[in-house]
CSV table of C-alpha atoms and ligand atoms in Angstrom, one decimal:
chain,number,residue,atom,x,y,z
A,829,UNK,CA,-0.1,0.0,0.0
A,830,UNK,CA,2.7,2.4,1.0
A,831,UNK,CA,4.8,1.4,-1.8
A,832,UNK,CA,2.0,2.0,-4.4
A,833,UNK,CA,1.5,5.5,-3.1
A,834,UNK,CA,5.2,6.4,-3.4
A,835,UNK,CA,5.2,5.2,-6.9
A,836,UNK,CA,2.1,7.4,-7.7
A,837,UNK,CA,3.9,10.4,-6.3
A,838,UNK,CA,7.0,9.7,-8.3
A,839,UNK,CA,4.8,9.5,-11.5
A,840,UNK,CA,3.2,12.9,-10.6
A,841,UNK,CA,6.6,14.4,-10.1
A,842,UNK,CA,7.7,13.2,-13.4
A,843,UNK,CA,4.7,14.6,-15.2
A,844,UNK,CA,5.2,18.1,-13.5
A,845,UNK,CA,9.0,18.0,-14.6
A,846,UNK,CA,8.1,17.2,-18.2
A,847,UNK,CA,5.6,20.1,-18.5
A,848,UNK,CA,7.9,22.6,-16.8
A,849,UNK,CA,10.5,21.7,-19.2
A,850,UNK,CA,8.3,22.3,-22.2
A,851,UNK,CA,7.2,25.6,-20.9
A,852,UNK,CA,10.8,26.7,-20.4
A,853,UNK,CA,11.9,25.9,-23.8
A,854,UNK,CA,11.4,28.9,-26.1
A,855,UNK,CA,11.7,27.9,-29.8
A,856,UNK,CA,14.8,29.5,-31.3
A,857,UNK,CA,12.7,30.5,-34.3
A,858,UNK,CA,10.8,32.8,-32.0
A,859,UNK,CA,13.9,34.8,-31.4
A,860,UNK,CA,15.0,34.9,-35.0
A,861,UNK,CA,15.7,38.3,-36.3
A,862,UNK,CA,13.8,39.2,-39.6
A,863,UNK,CA,15.8,40.1,-42.6
A,864,UNK,CA,16.7,43.7,-43.0
A,865,UNK,CA,15.3,45.8,-45.8
A,866,UNK,CA,16.9,45.3,-49.1
A,867,UNK,CA,19.9,47.9,-49.4
A,868,UNK,CA,21.0,49.7,-52.4
A,869,UNK,CA,23.3,47.4,-54.2
A,870,UNK,CA,21.6,44.2,-53.0
A,871,UNK,CA,20.8,43.0,-56.6
A,872,UNK,CA,19.6,44.9,-59.6
A,873,UNK,CA,16.3,45.8,-61.1
A,874,UNK,CA,13.5,45.5,-61.3
A,875,UNK,CA,13.6,46.4,-65.1
A,876,UNK,CA,10.8,46.9,-67.6
A,877,UNK,CA,12.7,44.7,-70.1
A,878,UNK,CA,15.6,42.6,-69.4
A,879,UNK,CA,17.4,40.2,-71.8
A,880,UNK,CA,19.6,37.2,-71.0
A,881,UNK,CA,21.8,36.9,-74.3
A,882,UNK,CA,23.1,33.8,-76.0
A,883,UNK,CA,22.4,31.4,-73.2
A,884,UNK,CA,22.0,27.5,-73.3
A,885,UNK,CA,18.8,26.5,-71.4
A,886,UNK,CA,18.1,23.5,-69.4
A,887,UNK,CA,14.3,24.0,-68.9
A,888,UNK,CA,13.7,21.8,-66.0
A,889,UNK,CA,11.2,19.5,-67.7
A,890,UNK,CA,13.9,16.8,-68.4
A,891,UNK,CA,14.6,18.2,-72.0
A,892,UNK,CA,18.1,18.2,-73.2
A,893,UNK,CA,19.7,21.7,-73.2
A,894,UNK,CA,18.7,24.0,-76.1
A,895,UNK,CA,20.4,27.2,-77.5
A,896,UNK,CA,21.9,29.6,-77.9
A,897,UNK,CA,18.8,31.6,-77.1
A,898,UNK,CA,17.8,35.1,-75.9
A,899,UNK,CA,15.4,35.0,-72.9
A,900,UNK,CA,13.4,38.2,-72.9
A,901,UNK,CA,12.0,39.2,-69.5
A,902,UNK,CA,9.2,41.9,-69.1
A,903,UNK,CA,8.6,42.9,-65.6
A,904,UNK,CA,8.6,39.7,-63.6
A,905,UNK,CA,7.7,37.2,-66.5
A,906,UNK,CA,9.5,35.4,-69.2
A,907,UNK,CA,8.0,37.1,-72.4
A,908,UNK,CA,9.9,35.2,-75.0
A,909,UNK,CA,12.7,32.6,-75.6
A,910,UNK,CA,14.1,33.1,-79.0
A,911,UNK,CA,16.9,31.5,-81.0
A,912,UNK,CA,20.2,33.5,-81.0
A,913,UNK,CA,22.1,31.5,-83.6
A,914,UNK,CA,23.3,28.1,-84.3
A,915,UNK,CA,25.7,26.1,-82.0
A,916,UNK,CA,29.3,26.3,-83.1
A,917,UNK,CA,28.9,29.6,-85.1
A,918,UNK,CA,29.0,33.3,-83.9
A,919,UNK,CA,25.6,34.5,-82.5
A,920,UNK,CA,23.5,36.2,-85.1
A,921,UNK,CA,23.9,40.0,-85.0
A,922,UNK,CA,21.1,42.6,-84.2
A,923,UNK,CA,18.7,40.6,-82.3
A,924,UNK,CA,15.5,42.1,-80.8
A,925,UNK,CA,14.7,43.7,-78.5
A,926,UNK,CA,17.3,46.3,-79.5
A,927,UNK,CA,17.0,48.6,-76.5
A,928,UNK,CA,16.2,46.6,-73.4
A,929,UNK,CA,16.6,48.3,-70.0
A,930,UNK,CA,19.3,45.8,-69.2
A,931,UNK,CA,21.3,43.0,-70.7
A,932,UNK,CA,23.1,40.0,-69.3
A,933,UNK,CA,25.7,38.5,-71.7
A,934,UNK,CA,25.3,34.8,-70.8
A,935,UNK,CA,27.2,33.6,-73.9
A,936,UNK,CA,28.4,30.0,-73.2
A,937,UNK,CA,26.5,29.9,-69.9
A,938,UNK,CA,23.6,27.7,-68.7
A,939,UNK,CA,20.2,28.9,-67.6
A,940,UNK,CA,18.1,26.7,-65.4
A,941,UNK,CA,14.9,27.3,-63.4
A,942,UNK,CA,15.6,28.6,-59.9
A,943,UNK,CA,15.9,25.5,-57.6
A,944,UNK,CA,13.1,24.6,-55.2
A,945,UNK,CA,14.2,23.5,-51.7
A,946,UNK,CA,11.2,21.7,-50.2
A,947,UNK,CA,12.5,21.2,-46.7
A,948,UNK,CA,14.0,24.3,-44.9
A,949,UNK,CA,14.1,25.9,-41.5
A,950,UNK,CA,15.6,29.4,-41.1
A,951,UNK,CA,17.2,28.5,-37.7
A,952,UNK,CA,17.5,31.1,-34.8
A,953,UNK,CA,19.7,31.5,-31.9
A,954,UNK,CA,21.9,30.0,-30.7
A,955,UNK,CA,22.8,28.7,-34.2
A,956,UNK,CA,22.2,31.6,-36.4
A,957,UNK,CA,20.5,34.7,-34.9
A,958,UNK,CA,19.4,36.2,-38.2
A,959,UNK,CA,17.2,35.1,-41.0
A,960,UNK,CA,19.2,37.1,-43.5
A,961,UNK,CA,22.0,34.4,-43.2
A,962,UNK,CA,20.1,31.4,-44.5
A,963,UNK,CA,18.1,33.5,-47.1
A,964,UNK,CA,21.4,34.7,-48.8
A,965,UNK,CA,23.2,31.3,-48.7
A,966,UNK,CA,20.2,29.7,-50.2
A,967,UNK,CA,20.1,32.4,-53.0
A,968,UNK,CA,23.7,32.1,-53.5
A,969,UNK,CA,23.3,28.4,-54.2
A,970,UNK,CA,20.6,28.9,-56.6
A,971,UNK,CA,17.7,28.2,-54.3
A,972,UNK,CA,15.0,30.7,-55.3
A,973,UNK,CA,12.1,29.0,-53.6
A,974,UNK,CA,11.8,27.3,-50.1
A,975,UNK,CA,9.1,25.4,-48.4
A,976,UNK,CA,9.6,26.2,-44.8
A,977,UNK,CA,8.4,23.2,-42.7
A,978,UNK,CA,8.4,25.5,-40.8
A,979,UNK,CA,10.6,28.4,-41.8
A,980,UNK,CA,9.8,29.8,-38.4
A,981,UNK,CA,6.7,30.5,-36.4
A,982,UNK,CA,3.5,31.3,-38.4
A,983,UNK,CA,3.3,35.0,-37.8
A,984,UNK,CA,7.1,35.5,-38.6
A,985,UNK,CA,6.8,33.4,-41.6
A,986,UNK,CA,3.7,35.0,-43.0
A,987,UNK,CA,5.4,38.4,-42.7
A,988,UNK,CA,8.7,37.4,-44.3
A,989,UNK,CA,6.8,35.6,-47.1
A,990,UNK,CA,5.1,38.8,-47.9
A,991,UNK,CA,8.1,41.0,-47.6
A,992,UNK,CA,10.0,38.6,-50.0
A,993,UNK,CA,7.1,38.5,-52.4
A,994,UNK,CA,7.1,42.5,-52.5
A,995,UNK,CA,10.9,42.4,-53.0
A,996,UNK,CA,11.4,44.3,-49.8
A,997,UNK,CA,14.0,41.8,-48.6
A,998,UNK,CA,16.6,39.7,-50.3
A,999,UNK,CA,15.2,36.1,-49.9
A,1000,UNK,CA,13.8,33.3,-51.8
A,1001,UNK,CA,10.1,32.8,-52.4
A,1002,UNK,CA,8.6,31.4,-49.3
A,1003,UNK,CA,6.0,28.7,-48.9
A,1004,UNK,CA,4.7,28.5,-45.4
A,1005,UNK,CA,4.0,25.0,-44.0
A,1006,UNK,CA,3.2,24.7,-40.2
A,1007,UNK,CA,2.9,22.0,-37.7
A,1008,UNK,CA,-0.6,21.5,-36.3
A,1009,UNK,CA,-1.2,24.0,-33.5
A,1010,UNK,CA,1.4,26.4,-34.7
A,1011,UNK,CA,0.2,30.0,-34.3
A,1012,UNK,CA,-3.1,28.9,-32.8
A,1013,UNK,CA,-4.2,29.7,-29.3
A,1014,UNK,CA,-7.2,27.2,-29.0
A,1015,UNK,CA,-5.3,24.4,-27.3
A,1016,UNK,CA,-3.8,21.1,-28.2
A,1017,UNK,CA,-4.6,19.4,-31.5
A,1018,UNK,CA,-5.4,16.1,-29.9
A,1019,UNK,CA,-8.9,15.3,-31.3
A,1020,UNK,CA,-10.1,14.9,-34.8
A,1021,UNK,CA,-12.3,17.9,-34.1
A,1022,UNK,CA,-9.5,20.0,-32.9
A,1023,UNK,CA,-7.5,18.9,-36.0
A,1024,UNK,CA,-10.2,20.1,-38.4
A,1025,UNK,CA,-10.6,23.3,-36.6
A,1026,UNK,CA,-6.9,23.9,-36.7
A,1027,UNK,CA,-6.7,23.3,-40.4
A,1028,UNK,CA,-9.7,25.7,-41.1
A,1029,UNK,CA,-7.8,28.4,-38.9
A,1030,UNK,CA,-4.5,27.7,-40.7
A,1031,UNK,CA,-6.2,28.1,-44.2
A,1032,UNK,CA,-7.5,31.6,-43.0
A,1033,UNK,CA,-4.1,32.5,-41.5
A,1034,UNK,CA,-1.6,32.4,-44.3
A,1035,UNK,CA,-0.7,28.6,-43.9
A,1036,UNK,CA,0.0,27.0,-47.3
A,1037,UNK,CA,0.3,23.4,-46.0
A,1038,UNK,CA,0.9,21.2,-43.0
A,1039,UNK,CA,4.1,19.6,-41.6
A,1040,UNK,CA,3.1,16.4,-39.9
A,1041,UNK,CA,4.7,13.9,-37.7
A,1042,UNK,CA,3.6,10.3,-37.3
A,1043,UNK,CA,0.4,11.2,-35.5
A,1044,UNK,CA,-2.4,9.1,-34.2
A,1045,UNK,CA,-4.3,7.6,-37.1
A,1046,UNK,CA,-7.6,9.3,-36.4
A,1047,UNK,CA,-5.9,12.7,-36.1
A,1048,UNK,CA,-3.8,12.2,-39.2
A,1049,UNK,CA,-7.0,11.3,-41.1
A,1050,UNK,CA,-8.8,14.4,-40.0
A,1051,UNK,CA,-5.9,16.7,-40.6
A,1052,UNK,CA,-5.3,15.4,-44.1
A,1053,UNK,CA,-8.9,15.1,-45.2
A,1054,UNK,CA,-9.5,18.8,-44.1
A,1055,UNK,CA,-6.4,19.9,-45.7
A,1056,UNK,CA,-7.3,18.4,-49.0
A,1057,UNK,CA,-10.8,20.1,-49.0
A,1058,UNK,CA,-9.1,23.5,-48.3
A,1059,UNK,CA,-6.3,23.4,-50.7
A,1060,UNK,CA,-3.4,22.9,-48.3
A,1061,UNK,CA,-0.5,20.7,-49.0
A,1062,UNK,CA,1.1,18.2,-46.6
A,1063,UNK,CA,4.4,16.7,-45.9
A,1064,UNK,CA,5.3,14.3,-43.1
A,1065,UNK,CA,8.4,13.3,-41.1
A,1066,UNK,CA,7.1,10.0,-39.8
A,1067,UNK,CA,9.3,9.7,-36.7
A,1068,UNK,CA,10.1,6.6,-34.8
A,1069,UNK,CA,7.8,7.2,-31.9
A,1070,UNK,CA,4.7,7.1,-34.1
A,1071,UNK,CA,5.7,5.2,-37.2
A,1072,UNK,CA,4.6,1.8,-35.8
A,1073,UNK,CA,1.1,3.0,-36.2
A,1074,UNK,CA,1.6,5.5,-39.0
A,1075,UNK,CA,4.2,4.4,-41.5
A,1076,UNK,CA,4.5,6.0,-45.2
A,1077,UNK,CA,2.0,3.9,-46.9
A,1078,UNK,CA,-0.7,4.2,-44.2
A,1079,UNK,CA,-0.2,8.0,-44.4
A,1080,UNK,CA,-0.3,8.0,-48.1
A,1081,UNK,CA,-3.5,6.1,-47.9
A,1082,UNK,CA,-5.0,8.9,-45.8
A,1083,UNK,CA,-4.0,11.5,-48.3
A,1084,UNK,CA,-0.5,12.6,-47.4
A,1085,UNK,CA,1.2,14.4,-50.1
A,1086,UNK,CA,5.0,14.3,-49.4
A,1087,UNK,CA,7.0,11.8,-47.4
A,1088,UNK,CA,10.1,13.8,-46.2
A,1089,UNK,CA,13.3,12.2,-45.1
A,1090,UNK,CA,13.4,8.4,-45.1
A,1091,UNK,CA,11.1,7.7,-42.1
A,1092,UNK,CA,8.3,5.6,-42.8
A,1093,UNK,CA,9.5,4.0,-46.0
A,1094,UNK,CA,11.3,0.9,-44.6
A,1095,UNK,CA,9.0,0.6,-41.8
A,1096,UNK,CA,6.3,-0.1,-44.4
A,1097,UNK,CA,8.5,-2.8,-45.8
A,1098,UNK,CA,9.6,-4.8,-42.7
A,1099,UNK,CA,10.0,-8.4,-43.3
A,1100,UNK,CA,9.6,-10.3,-40.0
A,1101,UNK,CA,8.2,-7.9,-37.6
A,1102,UNK,CA,5.8,-4.9,-37.4
A,1103,UNK,CA,8.4,-2.8,-35.6
A,1104,UNK,CA,12.1,-2.3,-36.1
A,1105,UNK,CA,13.9,-4.6,-33.7
A,1106,UNK,CA,15.4,-2.0,-31.5
A,1107,UNK,CA,18.1,-3.1,-29.0
A,1108,UNK,CA,16.6,-3.6,-25.5
A,1109,UNK,CA,18.4,-0.6,-24.1
A,1110,UNK,CA,17.2,1.8,-26.8
A,1111,UNK,CA,15.9,5.1,-25.6
A,1112,UNK,CA,14.6,7.3,-28.4
A,1113,UNK,CA,15.5,10.5,-26.7
A,1114,UNK,CA,19.2,9.5,-26.7
A,1115,UNK,CA,20.1,10.9,-30.1
A,1116,UNK,CA,23.1,8.7,-30.4
A,1117,UNK,CA,20.7,5.7,-30.2
A,1118,UNK,CA,18.1,7.2,-32.3
A,1119,UNK,CA,20.3,8.2,-35.3
A,1120,UNK,CA,22.7,5.3,-34.8
A,1121,UNK,CA,20.1,2.6,-34.7
A,1122,UNK,CA,17.6,3.8,-37.3
A,1123,UNK,CA,20.2,2.9,-40.0
A,1124,UNK,CA,20.1,-0.7,-38.8
A,1125,UNK,CA,16.8,-1.0,-40.5
A,1126,UNK,CA,18.5,-1.7,-43.8
A,1127,UNK,CA,18.4,-5.5,-43.6
A,1128,UNK,CA,15.2,-5.9,-41.9
A,1129,UNK,CA,13.1,-5.2,-44.9
A,1130,UNK,CA,11.8,-7.0,-48.0
A,1131,UNK,CA,14.7,-6.6,-50.3
A,1132,UNK,CA,14.9,-4.2,-53.3
A,1133,UNK,CA,13.2,-5.7,-56.4
A,1134,UNK,CA,11.1,-8.2,-54.3
A,1135,UNK,CA,7.4,-8.3,-55.0
A,1136,UNK,CA,6.7,-6.4,-51.7
A,1137,UNK,CA,9.2,-3.7,-52.7
A,1138,UNK,CA,7.6,-3.2,-56.1
A,1139,UNK,CA,4.1,-3.2,-54.8
A,1140,UNK,CA,5.1,-0.5,-52.2
A,1141,UNK,CA,6.4,1.8,-54.9
A,1142,UNK,CA,3.5,1.1,-57.3
A,1143,UNK,CA,1.0,2.0,-54.6
A,1144,UNK,CA,2.6,5.2,-53.8
A,1145,UNK,CA,2.6,6.1,-57.6
A,1146,UNK,CA,-1.1,5.4,-57.8
A,1147,UNK,CA,-1.7,7.5,-54.7
A,1148,UNK,CA,0.4,10.3,-56.1
A,1149,UNK,CA,2.9,10.4,-53.2
A,1150,UNK,CA,5.9,12.8,-53.5
A,1151,UNK,CA,9.2,11.5,-52.0
A,1152,UNK,CA,11.3,14.2,-50.7
A,1153,UNK,CA,14.4,12.4,-49.3
A,1154,UNK,CA,16.7,15.1,-47.9
A,1155,UNK,CA,19.6,12.5,-48.1
A,1156,UNK,CA,22.0,15.4,-47.5
A,1157,UNK,CA,21.0,16.0,-43.9
A,1158,UNK,CA,22.0,12.4,-42.7
A,1159,UNK,CA,25.0,12.3,-44.9
A,1160,UNK,CA,27.5,13.0,-42.1
A,1161,UNK,CA,26.5,9.7,-40.6
A,1162,UNK,CA,28.2,7.8,-43.3
A,1163,UNK,CA,31.4,9.9,-43.1
A,1164,UNK,CA,31.5,12.3,-40.3
A,1165,UNK,CA,35.1,13.5,-40.8
A,1166,UNK,CA,34.2,14.6,-44.5
A,1167,UNK,CA,31.3,16.8,-43.4
A,1168,UNK,CA,32.9,18.2,-40.3
A,1169,UNK,CA,35.9,19.4,-42.4
A,1170,UNK,CA,33.8,20.6,-45.5
A,1171,UNK,CA,35.7,23.3,-47.2
A,1172,UNK,CA,33.0,25.9,-46.9
A,1173,UNK,CA,32.7,25.9,-43.1
A,1174,UNK,CA,35.8,28.2,-42.6
A,1175,UNK,CA,34.3,31.0,-44.8
A,1176,UNK,CA,30.5,30.5,-44.6
A,1177,UNK,CA,29.5,28.6,-41.4
A,1178,UNK,CA,28.9,30.9,-38.6
A,1179,UNK,CA,31.0,30.1,-35.5
A,1180,UNK,CA,27.9,29.8,-33.5
A,1181,UNK,CA,26.5,27.2,-36.1
A,1182,UNK,CA,29.7,25.3,-36.0
A,1183,UNK,CA,29.5,25.3,-32.2
A,1184,UNK,CA,25.8,23.9,-32.5
A,1185,UNK,CA,27.0,21.1,-34.6
A,1186,UNK,CA,29.8,20.0,-32.3
A,1187,UNK,CA,29.2,16.8,-30.3
A,1188,UNK,CA,26.4,17.4,-27.6
A,1189,UNK,CA,23.7,15.5,-25.9
A,1190,UNK,CA,21.5,18.5,-26.0
A,1191,UNK,CA,21.7,20.0,-29.5
A,1192,UNK,CA,19.6,18.4,-32.1
A,1193,UNK,CA,21.6,16.4,-34.6
A,1194,UNK,CA,24.9,16.6,-32.7
A,1195,UNK,CA,25.0,13.0,-31.6
A,1196,UNK,CA,28.7,12.5,-32.2
A,1197,UNK,CA,29.6,12.0,-28.6
A,1198,UNK,CA,29.9,8.3,-29.5
A,1199,UNK,CA,30.1,7.6,-33.3
A,1200,UNK,CA,31.7,4.4,-34.3
A,1201,UNK,CA,32.8,2.7,-37.5
A,1202,UNK,CA,29.8,0.4,-37.0
A,1203,UNK,CA,27.6,3.4,-37.2
A,1204,UNK,CA,29.1,4.6,-40.5
A,1205,UNK,CA,29.1,1.2,-42.1
A,1206,UNK,CA,25.4,0.9,-41.1
A,1207,UNK,CA,24.5,4.3,-42.6
A,1208,UNK,CA,26.5,3.4,-45.9
A,1209,UNK,CA,24.4,0.3,-46.2
A,1210,UNK,CA,21.2,2.3,-45.4
A,1211,UNK,CA,22.1,4.7,-48.2
A,1212,UNK,CA,22.5,2.0,-50.7
A,1213,UNK,CA,19.0,0.7,-50.1
A,1214,UNK,CA,17.5,4.1,-49.8
A,1215,UNK,CA,19.0,5.3,-53.0
A,1216,UNK,CA,17.7,2.2,-54.7
A,1217,UNK,CA,14.2,3.0,-53.4
A,1218,UNK,CA,14.3,6.6,-54.8
A,1219,UNK,CA,15.6,5.5,-58.1
A,1220,UNK,CA,13.1,2.8,-58.5
A,1221,UNK,CA,10.4,5.2,-57.6
A,1222,UNK,CA,11.7,7.5,-60.3
A,1223,UNK,CA,11.8,4.8,-62.9
A,1224,UNK,CA,8.2,3.8,-62.5
A,1225,UNK,CA,7.2,7.4,-62.9
A,1226,UNK,CA,7.0,8.4,-59.1
A,1227,UNK,CA,7.9,11.9,-58.2
A,1228,UNK,CA,11.1,12.6,-56.3
A,1229,UNK,CA,11.9,16.2,-55.2
A,1230,UNK,CA,14.7,17.9,-53.4
A,1231,UNK,CA,15.1,19.3,-49.8
A,1232,UNK,CA,17.8,20.0,-47.6
A,1233,UNK,CA,16.9,20.5,-44.0
A,1234,UNK,CA,20.2,22.4,-43.5
A,1235,UNK,CA,21.2,24.0,-40.1
A,1236,UNK,CA,21.9,20.7,-38.3
A,1237,UNK,CA,24.5,17.8,-38.6
A,1238,UNK,CA,27.3,19.7,-40.3
A,1239,UNK,CA,25.0,20.9,-43.2
A,1240,UNK,CA,25.1,24.5,-43.7
A,1241,UNK,CA,22.4,26.4,-45.5
A,1242,UNK,CA,22.6,26.3,-49.4
A,1243,UNK,CA,25.8,24.1,-49.5
A,1244,UNK,CA,23.7,21.2,-48.2
A,1245,UNK,CA,21.3,21.6,-51.0
A,1246,UNK,CA,24.0,21.0,-53.7
A,1247,UNK,CA,25.0,17.9,-51.9
A,1248,UNK,CA,21.4,16.6,-52.2
A,1249,UNK,CA,21.6,17.1,-56.0
A,1250,UNK,CA,24.9,15.1,-56.1
A,1251,UNK,CA,23.3,12.4,-53.8
A,1252,UNK,CA,20.5,12.0,-56.4
A,1253,UNK,CA,23.1,11.5,-59.1
A,1254,UNK,CA,24.8,9.0,-57.0
A,1255,UNK,CA,21.3,7.3,-56.6
A,1256,UNK,CA,21.2,6.6,-60.3
A,1257,UNK,CA,19.5,9.9,-61.6
A,1258,UNK,CA,20.9,11.5,-64.9
A,1259,UNK,CA,21.7,15.2,-64.0
A,1260,UNK,CA,18.6,16.2,-66.2
A,1261,UNK,CA,16.6,14.0,-63.8
A,1262,UNK,CA,18.3,15.7,-60.8
A,1263,UNK,CA,17.2,19.1,-62.2
A,1264,UNK,CA,13.7,17.9,-63.0
A,1265,UNK,CA,13.5,16.9,-59.3
A,1266,UNK,CA,15.1,20.1,-58.2
A,1267,UNK,CA,12.8,22.5,-60.3
A,1268,UNK,CA,9.5,21.3,-62.0
A,1269,UNK,CA,8.8,18.5,-59.6
A,1270,UNK,CA,9.2,21.0,-56.6
A,1271,UNK,CA,7.0,23.6,-58.3
A,1272,UNK,CA,4.4,20.9,-59.0
A,1273,UNK,CA,4.4,19.6,-55.5
A,1274,UNK,CA,3.8,23.1,-54.2
A,1275,UNK,CA,1.0,24.1,-56.6
A,1276,UNK,CA,-0.9,20.9,-57.0
A,1277,UNK,CA,-2.7,21.0,-53.6
A,1278,UNK,CA,-4.0,24.5,-54.4
A,1279,UNK,CA,-5.3,23.2,-57.7
A,1280,UNK,CA,-3.1,25.8,-59.6
A,1281,UNK,CA,-0.8,25.5,-62.7
A,1282,UNK,CA,3.0,26.1,-61.8
A,1283,UNK,CA,4.2,29.8,-61.8
A,1284,UNK,CA,8.0,28.7,-61.7
A,1285,UNK,CA,10.1,25.6,-61.9
A,1286,UNK,CA,10.4,25.6,-65.7
A,1287,UNK,CA,12.1,28.1,-68.0
A,1288,UNK,CA,9.2,28.7,-70.3
A,1289,UNK,CA,7.5,32.0,-71.8
A,1290,UNK,CA,4.6,33.0,-69.6
A,1291,UNK,CA,6.0,31.7,-66.2
A,1292,UNK,CA,7.8,33.9,-63.6
A,1293,UNK,CA,11.3,35.0,-64.5
A,1294,UNK,CA,12.7,32.7,-61.8
A,1295,UNK,CA,16.1,31.4,-63.1
A,1296,UNK,CA,19.6,30.9,-62.2
A,1297,UNK,CA,22.6,31.4,-64.5
A,1298,UNK,CA,25.6,29.1,-64.2
A,1299,UNK,CA,29.0,29.9,-66.0
A,1300,UNK,CA,29.7,26.3,-66.7
A,1301,UNK,CA,27.8,23.1,-67.7
A,1302,UNK,CA,26.3,21.6,-64.6
A,1303,UNK,CA,25.4,18.4,-66.5
A,1304,UNK,CA,29.1,17.8,-66.7
A,1305,UNK,CA,29.7,18.5,-63.0
A,1306,UNK,CA,27.1,19.4,-60.4
A,1307,UNK,CA,30.0,20.9,-58.4
A,1308,UNK,CA,30.0,23.9,-60.5
A,1309,UNK,CA,26.9,24.9,-58.7
B,1348,LIG,ZN1,13.3,19.6,-40.8
């Protein structure tokens, strides 16, 4: 009797400690400094008429390069794409328009649609105090559109999205995805009714889509059903604590748009169990265990090419699921030393961000306090299977996109995105397929839930003038990016 009451007391104390801890933690994004107003000299334009002369175009649809062409831009849109001559011969002289407001000589250069990063966060202290830092690194790496999942809190993101759209700040185009409950003051989203109420509120308050976890089935069903009715998109990180009841195929059957990261795929393909066979001392909140053990899934699944593997991909294709793998963000796991010593850290990674990456039991993604050869080998094996899954999905016509999730695990904003492109090539994608994923596929994934045609993501007359110019051939070497 006495013993029972002591145990009860202990349980109550623990519950108290947990809620106090949650109240204490202030999300870093709430202290993020908005970007400063665009200063004189921060870019050029806008121009009434701008011409990019003599370029080779990779249009983003998967088509081979064409050119040389002149791309005529009027205001914010591509007005025309015209032949500028014949490959191997001098450009044809006296090409219209004769007196544009501004000209870019892109002779011998490559023009592509601006890249779409479907998985970003803008950070916040202690990592990077200011939003200007990721914005400019994204742009400098060719990322002109980001899907924040979330970029930061809802109010902040709605404001920054509008400021970016009106050209008041130097930042990519922002799409605002938020977690259920974000920005809402009407309590927990823990019933189907609350889930629907939140989604209705979100649709009225500047939210473009939902960032979900592996929630309870009845709540996921309500969130996804309401989101679909109201034209909101959805993407889910189907984390380990919920994946046993909400893996990727179950979520897709409920209407999930995008599976982000790898979580949920292999849990849908388990061979002998319905859960991953965790070690008996596994504690999910120990990030070394969490990130070290998840890779051990690689040989607990129906193997590549098996009937179950094929059926899994086929069903996702029928359901229209997008795979947004973010391979880059876990890539330090297969070769920690490489990412820790990446050449760009010295010049571009803020000291405070570098500190955040350093081994720590507290900082998210800094689980290096015990990282072994076993862990790296398991991750390498994991990547082989994961890449096969992505490439097989692409081969049957499934949509694969690009996302980075930088700001953790030695992946610095912008640079991490280019690594994602290289990893897709490693997975078996031709660079033209890589760019299709990075541009058109990303734009389709953003626009489709709204029932709208794409506005960017392809270099085509009529679409927004959202392009990147590269001075070398990126098909020959993605590193030129
Ligand atoms: Zn993320």
